[in-house]
Structures are given as structure tokens and as C-alpha cells.
Amino acid sequence: GRNAFRGLLYSSTALGSALSIREVARYADAWTEAGNKLAAASQISGRQARSLEEVNQLATATRSGITETTDLYAKLLRATKDVADSEEDVARATEIVNKAFKAGGAAASEQAAGILQLSQGLGSGILQGDELRSVRENAPLLAQAIADEFKTAVAGIKDLGSEGKLTTDRVFKAILSAQPKIEQAFSATNQTISDGVTRVNNALTQYIGQTDDSLSASDRLVAGLNLLADNFDQTADVVLMLAGVIAGALVGRSLTGMIRTLGLSGTALVRFAGAVRAATSVSGLATAFGG
């Protein structure tokens, strides 16, 4: 009940198990590795990559993970150095691909795997085999865009891949050309619980990654928990409470601002309530967040 949950909020011991030193280090490493990918891609492509903060904004806006989004952007920057007209086109293509997987109904794990395979294929210069199959299965709008570029049916791109004709320049062109249709399809989709979790993980990765002494993240989270516990009776829904703890600890804003920062829709919050109430500990909630 509420009293038990209030007790959990005050328990720094439970929080410690939720955000262990190992987990803090994992988030910090993810941020560092993503930054290294951008630096390497910038050097190889001869183009200035956008900041990791900006790439994270792109990831969150498309309801996608920062790790796979950075990997896709970095690989596209490298693979299209002689193809893309500008860095802006690379960023636009990254956004389109993320939205295409979402619009295609791919689950978070499928999207992550699919984006990885697509970026690997484009990085190699030719999209074929498993990489192409992943696009066809999880991002049908992209598959249709490629088919349109080659003036064939979706079924025909498998043979084109086998023949080595799905080169990076043509696929990149197809991605950019598909933006209107993919934008329209993406705008019709609803944010899921998993998308909300992804937003939190992206924010946590950036927060810890940018903290000089990353271990102080635990102290900040403890403070956020205590603050919200003190105002628990004014928090109508346990979901809003949890969202406030996580977002507030990251951005240090008011409770209202905390919820707004997460970007969770009212529908997503209501659906999220069941998952949160089913958790029996802060550690369990951390697991729900993928921590």
C-alpha cells in the first residue's frame, strides 16, 4: 500500500541496491563510448559531428535509445562521407530511420537490433542478407522506400541485395526521400510504456555521463526520493510520483516540471501505473527501468 511505498522512498539502502556503483559505471561508460564514436566518425568523415547532447535529444524525440541512435548516426556519418550533402542530411536520415522502425511497430529490442544491422550494412557499403531482412521485417516503410528508389516491389529488393545493388548511396537517398510518409506514419503512433522507460534511461545516461563525480548521482537520487516522500500525500498517482523521482533527480525541477520532462502522455502514465504498482521494491523499479 501507500505506507509501504512511502517507506521504500525513505530507504536509501533500497536505493543503493537499485543504483549500484556498477550500474552507475555502466551508464557513465555508455555516455563515454557514445562520445568516442562521434569523435571517431567526425575524424573519419571529415565533418563536424553534432554534440552528444544533441544526438540524445534526437534519440529521445524519436523515442529511441541513445546507444543505438548514436551508433546509427556515427556509422551514417562515416559511410556517407562522399554521399551526403551535409551533416544535417545525416542527422535527418538518422531521425527518419528511428521513426520508421517505430512506425513499423518494432519492439524496443527489435528496433535496437534492426538499427544495428542497418547501420552495419550501410557501413559495409552494401545492404544485403540479415541486415536487409531485418529492415524488411521491422521497418516496412524503409523497405518500401528502397523499393521505390529502384522502381520495384518490396519482394524484389531481396534479389537486388543478393546482387549487391543496394549500395549505401542509393539506400541513403531512399531514406531521405521517404521522410514525408514516415513522418506521417510516426505521428500516428502512440507512446508506449517502453518508450517512457527509454526516455528515462536516455536522461539518466546523460546525467551520469556529464557528472564530474558520477557516484554523486546516487546522492542526488536519494535527495529526490526524500523530497517526494515528504510531499507524498499531495501526489495523486504513484506513477506520477515515480516519474517525478526519476526526472526530478536528473533535472532538479519542480514536481510538475519533473513529469513534463519525462514527456509521458496521460495514457502512458495510466498504463504505466500497473507496472509500477506491481513492483515490490525500488530495486524492482530500477529493473523495470532497465537499470
Coordinates of C-alpha atoms in Angstrom, one line a residue:
G1 CA 0.0 0.0 0.0
R2 CA 0.9 3.7 0.2
N3 CA 2.6 3.4 3.6
A4 CA 4.8 0.6 2.4
F5 CA 5.7 2.6 -0.7
R6 CA 6.4 5.7 1.4
G7 CA 8.8 3.5 3.4
L8 CA 10.6 2.5 0.3
L9 CA 11.0 6.1 -0.7
Y10 CA 12.8 6.8 2.6
S11 CA 15.0 3.8 2.3
S12 CA 18.4 4.8 1.0
T13 CA 19.5 1.2 1.4
A14 CA 16.9 0.1 -1.2
L15 CA 18.1 2.9 -3.4
G16 CA 21.7 1.8 -3.1
S17 CA 20.8 -1.6 -4.4
A18 CA 18.8 0.0 -7.2
L19 CA 21.7 2.1 -8.4
S20 CA 24.8 0.3 -7.5
I21 CA 28.3 1.5 -8.3
R22 CA 28.4 -1.0 -11.1
E23 CA 25.2 0.4 -12.6
V24 CA 26.4 4.0 -12.3
A25 CA 29.6 3.0 -14.0
R26 CA 27.6 1.3 -16.8
Y27 CA 25.7 4.5 -17.5
A28 CA 28.9 6.5 -17.4
D29 CA 30.6 4.2 -19.8
A30 CA 27.7 4.2 -22.2
W31 CA 28.0 8.0 -22.4
T32 CA 31.8 8.0 -22.8
E33 CA 31.6 5.3 -25.5
A34 CA 28.9 7.2 -27.4
G35 CA 31.1 10.3 -27.3
N36 CA 34.1 8.3 -28.6
K37 CA 32.0 7.0 -31.5
L38 CA 31.1 10.6 -32.5
A39 CA 34.6 11.8 -32.3
A40 CA 35.9 8.9 -34.4
A41 CA 33.1 9.3 -37.0
S42 CA 33.8 13.1 -37.2
Q43 CA 37.5 12.5 -37.8
I44 CA 37.0 9.8 -40.5
S45 CA 34.2 11.6 -42.3
G46 CA 35.9 15.0 -42.2
R47 CA 32.7 16.5 -41.0
Q48 CA 31.9 18.0 -37.6
A49 CA 29.5 15.7 -35.8
R50 CA 26.9 17.3 -33.7
S51 CA 27.2 17.1 -29.9
L52 CA 26.3 14.0 -27.9
E53 CA 23.7 16.1 -26.1
E54 CA 22.1 16.9 -29.5
V55 CA 22.2 13.3 -30.6
N56 CA 20.5 12.3 -27.3
Q57 CA 17.8 14.9 -28.0
L58 CA 17.2 13.3 -31.4
A59 CA 17.1 9.9 -29.8
T60 CA 14.6 11.0 -27.2
A61 CA 12.4 12.8 -29.7
T62 CA 12.2 9.6 -31.8
R63 CA 11.6 7.5 -28.6
S64 CA 14.7 5.6 -29.3
G65 CA 17.8 4.6 -27.2
I66 CA 20.8 6.8 -27.1
T67 CA 23.3 4.0 -27.7
E68 CA 21.7 2.6 -30.9
T69 CA 20.9 6.1 -32.1
T70 CA 24.5 7.3 -31.7
D71 CA 25.8 4.1 -33.3
L72 CA 23.5 4.7 -36.3
Y73 CA 24.4 8.4 -36.6
A74 CA 28.1 7.7 -36.3
K75 CA 28.0 4.9 -38.9
L76 CA 26.0 7.0 -41.3
L77 CA 28.4 9.9 -40.9
R78 CA 31.2 7.7 -41.8
A79 CA 29.5 5.7 -44.6
T80 CA 28.1 8.7 -46.4
K81 CA 31.1 11.0 -46.3
D82 CA 31.2 11.0 -50.1
V83 CA 27.4 10.7 -50.4
A84 CA 25.6 13.0 -48.0
D85 CA 25.5 16.7 -48.9
S86 CA 25.8 17.8 -45.3
E87 CA 25.8 16.6 -41.7
E88 CA 22.2 17.9 -41.5
D89 CA 21.3 15.2 -44.0
V90 CA 23.0 12.5 -41.9
A91 CA 21.1 13.7 -38.8
R92 CA 17.8 13.8 -40.8
A93 CA 18.4 10.2 -42.1
T94 CA 19.1 9.1 -38.5
E95 CA 15.8 10.6 -37.4
I96 CA 13.9 9.0 -40.3
V97 CA 15.3 5.6 -39.6
N98 CA 14.4 5.7 -36.0
K99 CA 10.8 6.8 -36.8
A100 CA 10.5 4.2 -39.5
F101 CA 11.2 1.4 -37.0
K102 CA 8.7 2.9 -34.5
A103 CA 6.1 3.3 -37.2
G104 CA 6.6 -0.2 -38.3
G105 CA 5.7 -1.5 -34.9
A106 CA 9.1 -2.8 -33.9
A107 CA 9.5 -3.5 -30.2
A108 CA 12.4 -1.8 -28.4
S109 CA 14.7 -4.8 -28.7
E110 CA 13.8 -5.4 -32.3
Q111 CA 14.4 -1.7 -33.1
A112 CA 17.8 -1.8 -31.4
A113 CA 18.8 -4.9 -33.3
G114 CA 17.4 -3.7 -36.5
I115 CA 19.1 -0.3 -36.4
L116 CA 22.4 -2.0 -35.5
Q117 CA 22.1 -4.3 -38.5
L118 CA 21.0 -1.5 -40.9
S119 CA 24.0 0.7 -39.8
Q120 CA 26.3 -2.3 -40.2
G121 CA 25.0 -2.9 -43.7
L122 CA 25.4 0.7 -44.7
G123 CA 28.8 0.9 -43.1
S124 CA 29.9 -2.0 -45.3
G125 CA 28.7 -0.3 -48.4
I126 CA 26.0 -2.8 -49.4
L127 CA 22.7 -3.7 -47.7
Q128 CA 22.0 -7.4 -48.0
G129 CA 21.5 -10.6 -46.1
D130 CA 20.4 -10.4 -42.5
E131 CA 20.7 -6.6 -42.5
L132 CA 18.2 -6.3 -45.3
R133 CA 15.9 -9.0 -43.9
S134 CA 15.7 -7.0 -40.6
V135 CA 14.7 -3.9 -42.5
R136 CA 12.0 -5.7 -44.4
E137 CA 10.6 -7.3 -41.2
N138 CA 10.9 -4.4 -38.7
A139 CA 10.8 -1.3 -40.9
P140 CA 8.5 -2.0 -43.8
L141 CA 8.3 1.7 -44.6
L142 CA 12.0 1.8 -45.2
A143 CA 11.8 -1.4 -47.3
Q144 CA 9.1 0.3 -49.4
A145 CA 11.2 3.4 -49.8
I146 CA 14.1 1.3 -51.1
A147 CA 11.8 -0.5 -53.5
D148 CA 10.5 2.9 -54.7
E149 CA 14.1 4.1 -55.3
F150 CA 14.7 1.1 -57.5
K151 CA 11.3 1.1 -59.0
T152 CA 10.4 -2.4 -57.9
A153 CA 8.2 -4.2 -55.4
V154 CA 9.3 -4.8 -51.9
A155 CA 9.7 -8.5 -52.7
G156 CA 12.2 -7.6 -55.4
I157 CA 14.7 -5.9 -53.1
K158 CA 15.9 -9.2 -51.8
D159 CA 17.3 -10.1 -55.2
L160 CA 18.8 -6.6 -55.5
G161 CA 20.5 -7.2 -52.2
S162 CA 21.9 -10.5 -53.3
E163 CA 23.2 -8.9 -56.5
G164 CA 25.0 -6.2 -54.5
K165 CA 22.9 -3.4 -55.9
L166 CA 21.6 -1.9 -52.6
T167 CA 24.6 0.4 -52.2
T168 CA 24.9 2.9 -49.5
D169 CA 24.4 5.9 -51.7
R170 CA 21.1 4.6 -53.2
V171 CA 19.8 3.4 -49.8
F172 CA 20.7 6.8 -48.2
K173 CA 18.8 8.6 -51.0
A174 CA 15.8 6.3 -50.5
I175 CA 15.8 7.1 -46.7
L176 CA 15.8 10.8 -47.3
S177 CA 13.1 10.6 -49.9
A178 CA 10.8 8.6 -47.6
Q179 CA 10.7 11.3 -44.9
P180 CA 7.1 12.6 -45.6
K181 CA 5.5 9.2 -45.5
I182 CA 7.5 8.1 -42.5
E183 CA 6.8 11.3 -40.6
Q184 CA 3.1 10.9 -41.2
A185 CA 3.1 7.3 -40.0
F186 CA 5.2 8.1 -36.9
S187 CA 2.9 11.0 -35.9
A188 CA 0.0 8.5 -35.8
T189 CA 1.7 6.2 -33.3
N190 CA 1.2 6.4 -29.5
Q191 CA 4.0 6.4 -27.0
T192 CA 4.3 3.1 -25.1
I193 CA 5.4 2.2 -21.6
S194 CA 8.7 1.0 -23.1
D195 CA 9.2 4.4 -24.8
G196 CA 8.8 6.1 -21.4
V197 CA 11.4 3.8 -19.9
T198 CA 13.7 4.7 -22.9
R199 CA 13.3 8.4 -22.2
V200 CA 14.3 7.9 -18.5
N201 CA 17.4 5.8 -19.5
N202 CA 18.5 8.4 -22.0
A203 CA 18.2 11.1 -19.4
L204 CA 20.0 9.0 -16.8
T205 CA 22.8 8.2 -19.2
Q206 CA 23.4 11.8 -20.0
Y207 CA 23.1 13.0 -16.4
I208 CA 25.6 10.4 -15.0
G209 CA 27.9 10.8 -18.0
Q210 CA 28.1 14.6 -17.5
T211 CA 28.6 14.4 -13.8
D212 CA 32.3 15.0 -12.8
D213 CA 32.0 12.6 -9.9
S214 CA 29.4 10.2 -11.3
L215 CA 28.9 8.5 -7.9
S216 CA 27.2 11.7 -6.7
A217 CA 24.3 10.6 -8.9
S218 CA 23.2 8.3 -6.1
D219 CA 23.2 11.2 -3.6
R220 CA 21.1 13.2 -6.0
L221 CA 18.6 10.4 -6.4
V222 CA 18.4 9.9 -2.6
A223 CA 17.6 13.6 -2.3
G224 CA 14.9 13.3 -4.9
L225 CA 13.3 10.3 -3.2
N226 CA 13.2 12.1 0.2
L227 CA 11.8 15.2 -1.3
L228 CA 9.0 13.3 -3.0
A229 CA 8.3 11.3 0.1
D230 CA 7.8 14.5 2.1
N231 CA 5.2 15.5 -0.4
F232 CA 3.7 12.1 -1.0
D233 CA 0.2 12.9 0.1
Q234 CA 0.0 15.7 -2.5
T235 CA 0.9 13.2 -5.2
A236 CA -2.3 11.7 -6.5
D237 CA -0.9 8.9 -8.5
V238 CA 2.0 6.6 -7.7
V239 CA 3.1 6.7 -11.4
L240 CA 3.4 10.5 -11.2
M241 CA 5.4 10.0 -8.0
L242 CA 7.8 7.6 -9.6
A243 CA 8.2 9.7 -12.7
G244 CA 8.8 12.8 -10.5
V245 CA 11.6 11.0 -8.6
I246 CA 13.5 9.9 -11.7
A247 CA 13.1 13.1 -13.7
G248 CA 13.4 15.4 -10.8
A249 CA 16.6 13.8 -9.6
L250 CA 18.0 14.3 -13.1
V251 CA 17.0 17.9 -13.8
G252 CA 16.3 19.3 -10.4
R253 CA 12.9 20.9 -11.3
S254 CA 9.6 21.1 -9.6
L255 CA 7.3 18.1 -9.4
T256 CA 5.2 19.4 -12.3
G257 CA 8.3 20.0 -14.3
M258 CA 9.6 16.6 -13.5
I259 CA 6.6 14.9 -15.1
R260 CA 6.7 17.2 -18.1
T261 CA 10.4 16.4 -18.5
L262 CA 9.7 12.7 -18.9
G263 CA 7.3 13.5 -21.8
L264 CA 5.0 10.7 -20.8
S265 CA 1.4 11.1 -22.1
G266 CA -1.5 10.7 -19.8
T267 CA -2.4 7.4 -21.4
A268 CA 1.1 6.1 -21.0
L269 CA 1.1 7.1 -17.3
V270 CA -2.1 5.3 -16.6
R271 CA -0.9 2.2 -18.4
F272 CA 2.5 2.5 -16.6
A273 CA 0.7 2.5 -13.2
G274 CA 0.0 -1.2 -13.3
A275 CA 3.7 -2.0 -13.9
V276 CA 4.8 0.4 -11.1
R277 CA 2.3 -0.9 -8.5
A278 CA 3.4 -4.5 -9.3
A279 CA 7.0 -3.6 -8.3
T280 CA 7.8 -4.6 -4.7
S281 CA 11.0 -2.6 -4.2
V282 CA 13.0 0.3 -5.5
S283 CA 15.4 -2.3 -6.9
G284 CA 12.5 -3.8 -8.7
L285 CA 11.6 -0.5 -10.1
A286 CA 15.1 0.0 -11.3
T287 CA 14.8 -3.3 -13.1
A288 CA 11.7 -2.0 -14.8
F289 CA 13.6 1.0 -16.0
G290 CA 16.3 -1.3 -17.5
G291 CA 18.8 -0.3 -14.9

